[in-house]
Coordinates of C-alpha atoms in Angstrom, one line a residue:
Chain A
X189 CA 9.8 -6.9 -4.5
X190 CA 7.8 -8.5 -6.7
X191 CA 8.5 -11.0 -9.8
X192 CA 7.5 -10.1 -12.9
X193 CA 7.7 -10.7 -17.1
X194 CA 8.1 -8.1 -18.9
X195 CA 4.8 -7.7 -21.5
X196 CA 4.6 -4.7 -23.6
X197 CA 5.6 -0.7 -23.5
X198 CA 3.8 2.4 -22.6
X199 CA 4.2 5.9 -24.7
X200 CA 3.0 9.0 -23.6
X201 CA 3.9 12.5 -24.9
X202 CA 1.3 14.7 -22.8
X203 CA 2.8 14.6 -19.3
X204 CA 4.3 15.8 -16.1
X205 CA 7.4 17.1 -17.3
X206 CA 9.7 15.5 -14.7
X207 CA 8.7 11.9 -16.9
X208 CA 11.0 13.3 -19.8
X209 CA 12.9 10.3 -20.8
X210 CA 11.8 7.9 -18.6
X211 CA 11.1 4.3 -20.3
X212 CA 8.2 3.1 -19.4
X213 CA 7.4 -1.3 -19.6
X214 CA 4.0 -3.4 -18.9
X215 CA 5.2 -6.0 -16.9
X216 CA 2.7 -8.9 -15.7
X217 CA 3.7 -9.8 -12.1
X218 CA 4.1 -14.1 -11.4
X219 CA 3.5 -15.6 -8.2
X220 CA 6.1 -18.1 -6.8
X221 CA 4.9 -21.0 -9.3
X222 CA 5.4 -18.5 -12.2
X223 CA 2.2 -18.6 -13.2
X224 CA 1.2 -14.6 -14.5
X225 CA -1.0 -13.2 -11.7
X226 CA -3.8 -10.7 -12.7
X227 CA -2.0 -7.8 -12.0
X228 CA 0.1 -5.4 -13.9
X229 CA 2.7 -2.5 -13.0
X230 CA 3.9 0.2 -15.9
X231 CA 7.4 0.4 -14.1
X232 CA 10.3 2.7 -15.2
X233 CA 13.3 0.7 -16.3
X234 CA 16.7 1.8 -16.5
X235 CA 18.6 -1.5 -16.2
X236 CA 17.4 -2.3 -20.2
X237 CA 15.3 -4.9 -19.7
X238 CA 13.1 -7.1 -22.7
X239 CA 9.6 -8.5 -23.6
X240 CA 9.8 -12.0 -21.9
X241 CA 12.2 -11.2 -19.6
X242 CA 11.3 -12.1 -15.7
X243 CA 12.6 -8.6 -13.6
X244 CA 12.1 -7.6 -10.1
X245 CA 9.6 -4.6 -9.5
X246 CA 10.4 -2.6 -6.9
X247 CA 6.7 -0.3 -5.9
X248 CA 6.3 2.9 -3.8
X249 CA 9.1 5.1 -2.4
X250 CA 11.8 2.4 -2.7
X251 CA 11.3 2.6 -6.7
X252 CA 12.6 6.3 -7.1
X253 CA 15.9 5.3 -5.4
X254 CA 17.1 4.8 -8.6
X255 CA 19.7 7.5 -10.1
X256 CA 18.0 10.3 -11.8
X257 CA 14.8 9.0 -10.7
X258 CA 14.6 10.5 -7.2
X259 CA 12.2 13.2 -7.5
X260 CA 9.6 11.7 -11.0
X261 CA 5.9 11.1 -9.6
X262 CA 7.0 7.0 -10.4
X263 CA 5.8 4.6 -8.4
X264 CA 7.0 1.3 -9.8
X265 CA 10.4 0.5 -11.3
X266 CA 12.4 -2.4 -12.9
X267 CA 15.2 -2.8 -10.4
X268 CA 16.6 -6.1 -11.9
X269 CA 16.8 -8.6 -14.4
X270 CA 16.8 -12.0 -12.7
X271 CA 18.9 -14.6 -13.6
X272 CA 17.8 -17.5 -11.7
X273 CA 14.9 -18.3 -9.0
X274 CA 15.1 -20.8 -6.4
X275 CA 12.3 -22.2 -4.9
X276 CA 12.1 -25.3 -2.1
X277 CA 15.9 -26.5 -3.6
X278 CA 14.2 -26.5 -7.3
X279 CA 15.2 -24.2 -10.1
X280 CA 12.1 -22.4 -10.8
X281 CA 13.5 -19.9 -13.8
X282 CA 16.9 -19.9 -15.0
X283 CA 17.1 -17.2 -18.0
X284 CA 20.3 -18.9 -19.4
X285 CA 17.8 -22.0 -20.4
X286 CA 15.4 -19.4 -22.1
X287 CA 12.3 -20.3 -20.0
Chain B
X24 CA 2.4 3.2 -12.3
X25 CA -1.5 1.5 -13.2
X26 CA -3.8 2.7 -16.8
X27 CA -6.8 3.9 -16.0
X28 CA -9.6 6.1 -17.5
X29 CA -10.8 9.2 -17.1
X30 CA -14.4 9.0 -16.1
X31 CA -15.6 12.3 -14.4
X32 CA -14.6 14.6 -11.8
X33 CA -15.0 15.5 -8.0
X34 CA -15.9 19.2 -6.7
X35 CA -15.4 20.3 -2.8
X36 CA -15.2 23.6 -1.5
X37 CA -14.5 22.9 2.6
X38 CA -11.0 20.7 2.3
X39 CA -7.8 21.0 3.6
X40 CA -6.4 24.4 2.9
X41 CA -3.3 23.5 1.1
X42 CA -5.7 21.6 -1.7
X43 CA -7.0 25.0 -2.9
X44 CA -7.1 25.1 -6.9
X45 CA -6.4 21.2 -7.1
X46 CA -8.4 19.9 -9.7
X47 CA -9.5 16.3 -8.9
X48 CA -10.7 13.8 -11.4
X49 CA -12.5 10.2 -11.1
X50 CA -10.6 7.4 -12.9
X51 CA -11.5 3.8 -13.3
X52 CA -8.1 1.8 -13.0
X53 CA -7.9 -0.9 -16.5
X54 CA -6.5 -4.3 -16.6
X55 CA -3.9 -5.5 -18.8
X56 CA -6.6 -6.3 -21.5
X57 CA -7.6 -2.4 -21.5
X58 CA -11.4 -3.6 -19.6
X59 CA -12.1 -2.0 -16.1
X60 CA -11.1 -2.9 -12.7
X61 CA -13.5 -2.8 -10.0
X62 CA -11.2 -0.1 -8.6
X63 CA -10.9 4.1 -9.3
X64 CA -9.1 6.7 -7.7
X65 CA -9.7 10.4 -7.0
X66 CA -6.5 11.8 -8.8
X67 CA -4.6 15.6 -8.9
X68 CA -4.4 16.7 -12.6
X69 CA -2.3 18.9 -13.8
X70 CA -1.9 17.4 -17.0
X71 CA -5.5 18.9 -18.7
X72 CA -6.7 15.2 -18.9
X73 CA -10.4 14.7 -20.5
X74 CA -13.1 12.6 -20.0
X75 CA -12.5 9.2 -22.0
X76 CA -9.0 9.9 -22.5
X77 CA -6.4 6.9 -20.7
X78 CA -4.1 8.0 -18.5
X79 CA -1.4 6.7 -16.5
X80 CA -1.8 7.1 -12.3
X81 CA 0.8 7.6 -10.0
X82 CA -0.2 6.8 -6.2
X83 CA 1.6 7.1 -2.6
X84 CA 4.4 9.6 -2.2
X85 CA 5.5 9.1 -5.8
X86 CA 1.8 11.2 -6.9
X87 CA 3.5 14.5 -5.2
X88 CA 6.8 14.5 -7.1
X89 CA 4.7 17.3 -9.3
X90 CA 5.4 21.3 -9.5
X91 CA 3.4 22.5 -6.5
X92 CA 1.8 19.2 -5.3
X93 CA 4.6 18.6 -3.0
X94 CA 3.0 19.5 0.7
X95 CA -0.6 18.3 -0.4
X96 CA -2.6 16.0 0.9
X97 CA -3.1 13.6 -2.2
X98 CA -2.2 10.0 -2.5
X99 CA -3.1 9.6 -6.6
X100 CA -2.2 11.7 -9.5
X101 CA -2.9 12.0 -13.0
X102 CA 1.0 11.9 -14.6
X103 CA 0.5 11.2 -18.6
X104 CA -2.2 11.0 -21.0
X105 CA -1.1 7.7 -22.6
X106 CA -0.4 8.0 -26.4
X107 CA 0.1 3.9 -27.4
X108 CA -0.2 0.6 -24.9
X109 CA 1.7 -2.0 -26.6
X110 CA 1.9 -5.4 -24.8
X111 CA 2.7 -8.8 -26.5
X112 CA 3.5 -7.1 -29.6
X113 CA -0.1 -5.9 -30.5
X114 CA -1.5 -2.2 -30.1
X115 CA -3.7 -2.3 -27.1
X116 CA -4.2 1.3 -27.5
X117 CA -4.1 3.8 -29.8
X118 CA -5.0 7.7 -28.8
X119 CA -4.9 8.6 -32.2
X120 CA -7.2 6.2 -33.5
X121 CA -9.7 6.9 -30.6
X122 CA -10.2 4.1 -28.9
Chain C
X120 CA -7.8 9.3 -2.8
X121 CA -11.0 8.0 -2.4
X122 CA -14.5 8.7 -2.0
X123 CA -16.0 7.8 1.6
X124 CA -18.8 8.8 3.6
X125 CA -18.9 9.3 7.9
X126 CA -20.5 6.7 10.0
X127 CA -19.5 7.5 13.4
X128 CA -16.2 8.1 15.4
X129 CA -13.8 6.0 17.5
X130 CA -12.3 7.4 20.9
X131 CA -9.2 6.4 22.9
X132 CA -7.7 8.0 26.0
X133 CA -5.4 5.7 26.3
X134 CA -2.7 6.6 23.3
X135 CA 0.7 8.0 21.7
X136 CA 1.1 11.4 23.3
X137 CA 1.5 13.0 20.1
X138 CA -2.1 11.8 19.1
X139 CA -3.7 14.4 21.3
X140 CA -6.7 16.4 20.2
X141 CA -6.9 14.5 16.8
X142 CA -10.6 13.4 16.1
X143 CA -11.1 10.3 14.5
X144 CA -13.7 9.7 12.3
X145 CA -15.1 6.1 11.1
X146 CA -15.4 6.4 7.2
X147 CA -17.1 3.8 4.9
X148 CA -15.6 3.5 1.3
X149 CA -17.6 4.0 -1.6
X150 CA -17.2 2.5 -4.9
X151 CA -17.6 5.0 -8.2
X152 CA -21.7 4.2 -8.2
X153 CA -21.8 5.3 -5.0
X154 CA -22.4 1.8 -3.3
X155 CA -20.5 0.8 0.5
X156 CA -17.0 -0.9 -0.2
X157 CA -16.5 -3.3 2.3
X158 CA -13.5 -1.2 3.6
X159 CA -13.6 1.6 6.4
X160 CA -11.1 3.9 7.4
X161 CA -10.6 5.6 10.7
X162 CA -9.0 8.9 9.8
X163 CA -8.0 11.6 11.2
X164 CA -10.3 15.2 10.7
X165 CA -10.0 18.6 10.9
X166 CA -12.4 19.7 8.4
X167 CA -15.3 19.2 10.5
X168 CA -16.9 16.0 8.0
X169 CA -20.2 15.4 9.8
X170 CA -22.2 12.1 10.2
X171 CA -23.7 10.7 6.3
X172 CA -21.5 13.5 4.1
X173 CA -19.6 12.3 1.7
X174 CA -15.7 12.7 1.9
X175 CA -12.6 12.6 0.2
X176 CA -10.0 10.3 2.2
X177 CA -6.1 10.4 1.8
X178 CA -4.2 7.5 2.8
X179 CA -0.3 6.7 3.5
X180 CA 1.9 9.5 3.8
X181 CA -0.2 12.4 1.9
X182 CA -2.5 12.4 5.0
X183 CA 0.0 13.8 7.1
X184 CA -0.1 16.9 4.6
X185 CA -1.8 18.6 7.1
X186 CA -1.2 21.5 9.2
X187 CA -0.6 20.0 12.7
X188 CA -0.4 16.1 11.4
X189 CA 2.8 16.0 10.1
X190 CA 4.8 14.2 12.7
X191 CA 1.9 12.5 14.3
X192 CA 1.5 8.1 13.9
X193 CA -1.4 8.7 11.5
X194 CA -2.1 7.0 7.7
X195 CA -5.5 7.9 6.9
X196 CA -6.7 11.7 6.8
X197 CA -10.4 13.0 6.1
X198 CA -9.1 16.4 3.5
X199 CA -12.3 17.1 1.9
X200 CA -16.3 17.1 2.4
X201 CA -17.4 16.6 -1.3
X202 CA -20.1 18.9 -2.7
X203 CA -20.4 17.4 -6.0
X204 CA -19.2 13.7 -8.1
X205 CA -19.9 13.4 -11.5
X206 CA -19.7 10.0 -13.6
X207 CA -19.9 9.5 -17.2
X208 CA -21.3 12.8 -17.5
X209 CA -24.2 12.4 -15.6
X210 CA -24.2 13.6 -11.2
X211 CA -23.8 11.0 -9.1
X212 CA -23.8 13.0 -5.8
X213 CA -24.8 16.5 -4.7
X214 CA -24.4 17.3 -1.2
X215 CA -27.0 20.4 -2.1
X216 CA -29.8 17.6 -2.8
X217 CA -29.2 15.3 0.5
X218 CA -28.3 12.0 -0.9
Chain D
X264 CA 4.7 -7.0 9.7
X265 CA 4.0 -10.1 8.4
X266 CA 4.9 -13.5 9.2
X267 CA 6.7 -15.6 6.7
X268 CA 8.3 -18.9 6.0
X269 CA 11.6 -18.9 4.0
X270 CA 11.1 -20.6 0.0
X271 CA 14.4 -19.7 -1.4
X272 CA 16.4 -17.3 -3.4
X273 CA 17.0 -14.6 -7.1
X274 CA 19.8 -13.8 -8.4
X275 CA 20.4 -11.3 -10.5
X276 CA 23.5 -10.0 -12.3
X277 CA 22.1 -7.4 -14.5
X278 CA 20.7 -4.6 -12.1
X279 CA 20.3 -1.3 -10.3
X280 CA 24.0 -0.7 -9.4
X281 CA 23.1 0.6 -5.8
X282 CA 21.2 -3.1 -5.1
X283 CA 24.9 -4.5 -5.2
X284 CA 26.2 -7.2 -2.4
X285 CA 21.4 -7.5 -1.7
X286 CA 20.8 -11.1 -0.9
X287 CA 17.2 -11.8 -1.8
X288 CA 15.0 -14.5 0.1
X289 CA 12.0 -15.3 -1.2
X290 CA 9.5 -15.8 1.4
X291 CA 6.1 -16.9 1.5
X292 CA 3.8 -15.3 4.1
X293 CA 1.7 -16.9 6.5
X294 CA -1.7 -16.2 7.9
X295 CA -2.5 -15.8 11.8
X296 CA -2.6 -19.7 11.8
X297 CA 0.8 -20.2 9.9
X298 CA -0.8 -21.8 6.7
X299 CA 0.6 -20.3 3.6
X300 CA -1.5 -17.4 1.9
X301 CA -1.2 -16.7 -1.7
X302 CA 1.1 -14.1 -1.4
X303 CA 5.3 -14.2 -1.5
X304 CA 8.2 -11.2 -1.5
X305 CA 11.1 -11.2 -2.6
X306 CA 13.4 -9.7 0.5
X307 CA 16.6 -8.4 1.0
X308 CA 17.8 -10.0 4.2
X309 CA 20.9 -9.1 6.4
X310 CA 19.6 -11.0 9.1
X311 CA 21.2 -14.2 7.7
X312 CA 17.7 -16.6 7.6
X313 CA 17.6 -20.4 6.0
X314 CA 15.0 -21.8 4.0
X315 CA 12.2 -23.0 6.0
X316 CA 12.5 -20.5 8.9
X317 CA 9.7 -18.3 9.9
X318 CA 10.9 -14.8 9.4
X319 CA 9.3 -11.0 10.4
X320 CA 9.0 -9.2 7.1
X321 CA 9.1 -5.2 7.0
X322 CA 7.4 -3.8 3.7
X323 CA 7.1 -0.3 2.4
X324 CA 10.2 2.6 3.3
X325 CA 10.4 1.0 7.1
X326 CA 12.2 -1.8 5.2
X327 CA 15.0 0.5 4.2
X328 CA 15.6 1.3 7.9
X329 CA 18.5 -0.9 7.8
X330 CA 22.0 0.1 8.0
X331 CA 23.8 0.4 4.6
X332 CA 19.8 -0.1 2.7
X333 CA 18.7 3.8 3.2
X334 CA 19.1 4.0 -0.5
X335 CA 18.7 1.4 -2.3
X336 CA 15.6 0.4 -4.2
X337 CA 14.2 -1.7 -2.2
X338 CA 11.0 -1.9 -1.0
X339 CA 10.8 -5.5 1.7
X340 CA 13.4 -6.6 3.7
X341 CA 13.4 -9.8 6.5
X342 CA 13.9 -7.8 9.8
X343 CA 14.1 -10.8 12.5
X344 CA 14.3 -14.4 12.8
X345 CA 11.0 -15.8 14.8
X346 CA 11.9 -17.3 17.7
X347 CA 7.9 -18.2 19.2
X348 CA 4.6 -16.9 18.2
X349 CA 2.0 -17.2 21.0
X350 CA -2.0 -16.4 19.6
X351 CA -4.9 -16.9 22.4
X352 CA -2.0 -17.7 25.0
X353 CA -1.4 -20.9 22.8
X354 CA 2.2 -21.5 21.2
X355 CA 1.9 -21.5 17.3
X356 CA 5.4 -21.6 16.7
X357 CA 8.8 -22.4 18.6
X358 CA 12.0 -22.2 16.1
X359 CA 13.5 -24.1 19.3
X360 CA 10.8 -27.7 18.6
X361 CA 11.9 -27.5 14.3
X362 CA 8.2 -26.8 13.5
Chain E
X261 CA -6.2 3.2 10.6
X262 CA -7.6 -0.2 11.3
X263 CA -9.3 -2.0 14.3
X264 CA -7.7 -4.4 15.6
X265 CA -8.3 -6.9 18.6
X266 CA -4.7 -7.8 20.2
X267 CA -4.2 -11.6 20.2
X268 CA -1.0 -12.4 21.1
X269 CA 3.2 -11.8 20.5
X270 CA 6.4 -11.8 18.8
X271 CA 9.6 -12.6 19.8
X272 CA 12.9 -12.6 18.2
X273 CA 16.3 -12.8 19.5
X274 CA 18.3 -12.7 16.0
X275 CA 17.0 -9.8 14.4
X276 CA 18.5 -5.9 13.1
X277 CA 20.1 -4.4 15.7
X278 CA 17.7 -1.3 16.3
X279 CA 14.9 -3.3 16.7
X280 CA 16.5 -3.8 20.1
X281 CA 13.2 -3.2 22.5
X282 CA 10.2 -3.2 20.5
X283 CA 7.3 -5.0 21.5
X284 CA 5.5 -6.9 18.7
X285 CA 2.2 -7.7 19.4
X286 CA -0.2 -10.0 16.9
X287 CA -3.7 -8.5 16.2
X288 CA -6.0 -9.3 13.8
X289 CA -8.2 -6.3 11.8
X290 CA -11.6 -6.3 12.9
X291 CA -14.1 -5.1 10.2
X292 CA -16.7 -1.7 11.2
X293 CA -18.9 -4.2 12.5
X294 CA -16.7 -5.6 14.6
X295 CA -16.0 -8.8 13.2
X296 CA -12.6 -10.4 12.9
X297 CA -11.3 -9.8 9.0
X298 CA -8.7 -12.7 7.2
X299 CA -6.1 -9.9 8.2
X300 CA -3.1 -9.4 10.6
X301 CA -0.8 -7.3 11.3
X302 CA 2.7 -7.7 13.9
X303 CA 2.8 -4.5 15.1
X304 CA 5.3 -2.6 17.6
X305 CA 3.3 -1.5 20.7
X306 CA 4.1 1.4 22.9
X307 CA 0.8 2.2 24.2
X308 CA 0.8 -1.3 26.6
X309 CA -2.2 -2.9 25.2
X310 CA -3.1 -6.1 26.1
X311 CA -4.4 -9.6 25.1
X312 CA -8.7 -9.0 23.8
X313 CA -8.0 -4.9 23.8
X314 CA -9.3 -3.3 20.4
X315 CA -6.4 -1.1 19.5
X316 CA -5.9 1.4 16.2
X317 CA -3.2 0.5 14.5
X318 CA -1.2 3.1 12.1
X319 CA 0.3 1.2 8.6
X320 CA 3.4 2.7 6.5
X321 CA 5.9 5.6 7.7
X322 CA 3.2 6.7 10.0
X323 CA 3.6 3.7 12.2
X324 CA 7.4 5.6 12.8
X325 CA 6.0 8.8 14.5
X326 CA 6.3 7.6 17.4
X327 CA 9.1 8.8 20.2
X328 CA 12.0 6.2 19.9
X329 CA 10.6 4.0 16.5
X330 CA 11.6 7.1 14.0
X331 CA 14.5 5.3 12.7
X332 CA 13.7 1.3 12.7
X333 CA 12.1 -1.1 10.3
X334 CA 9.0 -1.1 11.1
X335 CA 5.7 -1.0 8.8
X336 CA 2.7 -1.0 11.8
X337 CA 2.5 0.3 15.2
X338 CA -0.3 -0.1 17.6
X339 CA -1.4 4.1 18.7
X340 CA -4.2 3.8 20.7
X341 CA -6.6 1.6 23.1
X342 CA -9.8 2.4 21.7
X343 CA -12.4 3.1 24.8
X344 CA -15.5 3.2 22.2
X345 CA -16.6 2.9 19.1
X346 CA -19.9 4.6 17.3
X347 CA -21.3 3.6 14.4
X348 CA -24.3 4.9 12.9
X349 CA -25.6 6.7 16.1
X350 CA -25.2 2.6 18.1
X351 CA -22.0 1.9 20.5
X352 CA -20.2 -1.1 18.7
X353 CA -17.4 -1.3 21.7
X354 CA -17.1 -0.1 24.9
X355 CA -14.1 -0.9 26.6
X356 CA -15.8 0.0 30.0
X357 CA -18.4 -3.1 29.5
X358 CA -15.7 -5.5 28.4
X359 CA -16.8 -6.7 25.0

């Protein structure tokens, strides 16, 4: 998986009808400093999450083993909200501390 | 998922028999900022995307969970025409105003 | 999938039983001008792709889509020979005029 | 697989409800000389690996071969715990001399 | 697939249980000239290739067709010894004049 901070939302009305109802977020993916990498997923999201919030994507087959989500031509999903990373014994992100 | 473009299209006549009646466009893949990657993909379209028009591409296993693209060869598929990109609270994109 | 075009072929005896009879092509990736991408696939081929044709390459689990390949150790499958790209409009390639 | 090096850990309360009981290393991986590249996961590891071990990371639906992680959203796991790595019959690494 | 040039091992004693068995050899990506690429993969090995062999190497679920592997986590298998390879009407390798 893959950190990320959730940036924006997509809409789309044209599409493959299996997509109906599925939530769509930008997120901008961080490497392990949290610094925003130059790469971006549009991930389903299910677990609610917010702009500004760091989540972990989940990419390929692993992000449709969601519930309800199975059999959607997704490739990306939000499959967390983190709470805190750890990195070499420091505190990297802590979302209680509003980062 | 990643926003791309829809730039042109690709024609073959000897392929894989199971690709029969596929229609396969060219799409340049866009950053974040909505300018283009040095990166396209030949998708599946089932959708009725047009040239110009930003769409949202599915890739790996995820691009066959479409009505009759299951046992096909493809790897990328056209999945939504994308109405609105919103990301840091501003309007990347806006079909309607034609971008 | 992506556009490539057939530079030679690579041979092994010595391999996974379940690899027999597969021909392996050596493909070149193309970017959307046309230009060699410093990336090359050797992929399996059963649509007879000759030497300087321009293909259509699947990767990852879509190139097993193919009658005969499904259960075999491949990722990367030759599924079309391309007669015709067109880009903004104007033809890039026409495999009637010999690029 | 890839080779990586242990960093740490992210915790997350609010998520998928199938990634319940998921610990989740993040690792950093390691070129073919065991320096750092720019590039991290975030695993889920049953294996039981401490910070600053060199671990074998699985990536893509092979990291869901895992018993009780068929069908969860995950999509990298830490597989093994590196014992040695030998390159040009020379010993890179040996867990056993604390490199 | 990828070329590859097989330059060393793996081993692991703590690990999932049904990686019991496998093999993991270290080989680096060679490039369709021949040259070594920044890339590596550890990948499970059947076939018996040795130390300086160029091998083909399978990525993904297809590196899990292969008798015995089906069901472990593994992401890249070694599936052939290459004897030669032919690019642009010239041999690049031959395995019969040792390279």
């Amino acid at each position: 998986m893959q950190i990320a901070k959730v940036r924006g939302t997509v809409v789309s009305t044209q599409k493959e009808p299996n997509l109906g109802g599925v939530k769509f977020l930008l997120v901008q993916l961080l490497d392990e400093e949290g610094s925003p990498l130059p790469v971006y997923e549009v991930a389903a999201d299910k677990v609610g999450a917010g702009v500004g919030e760091w989540v972990l994507i989940s990419r390929g087959s692993g992000s449709r083993n969601v519930e309800g989500h199975r059999d959607r031509p997704i490739d990306a999903s939000v499959v967390a909200i983190i709470d805190t990373v750890t990195v070499d014994n420091q505190r990297l992100y802590d979302k209680g501390t509003q980062w």
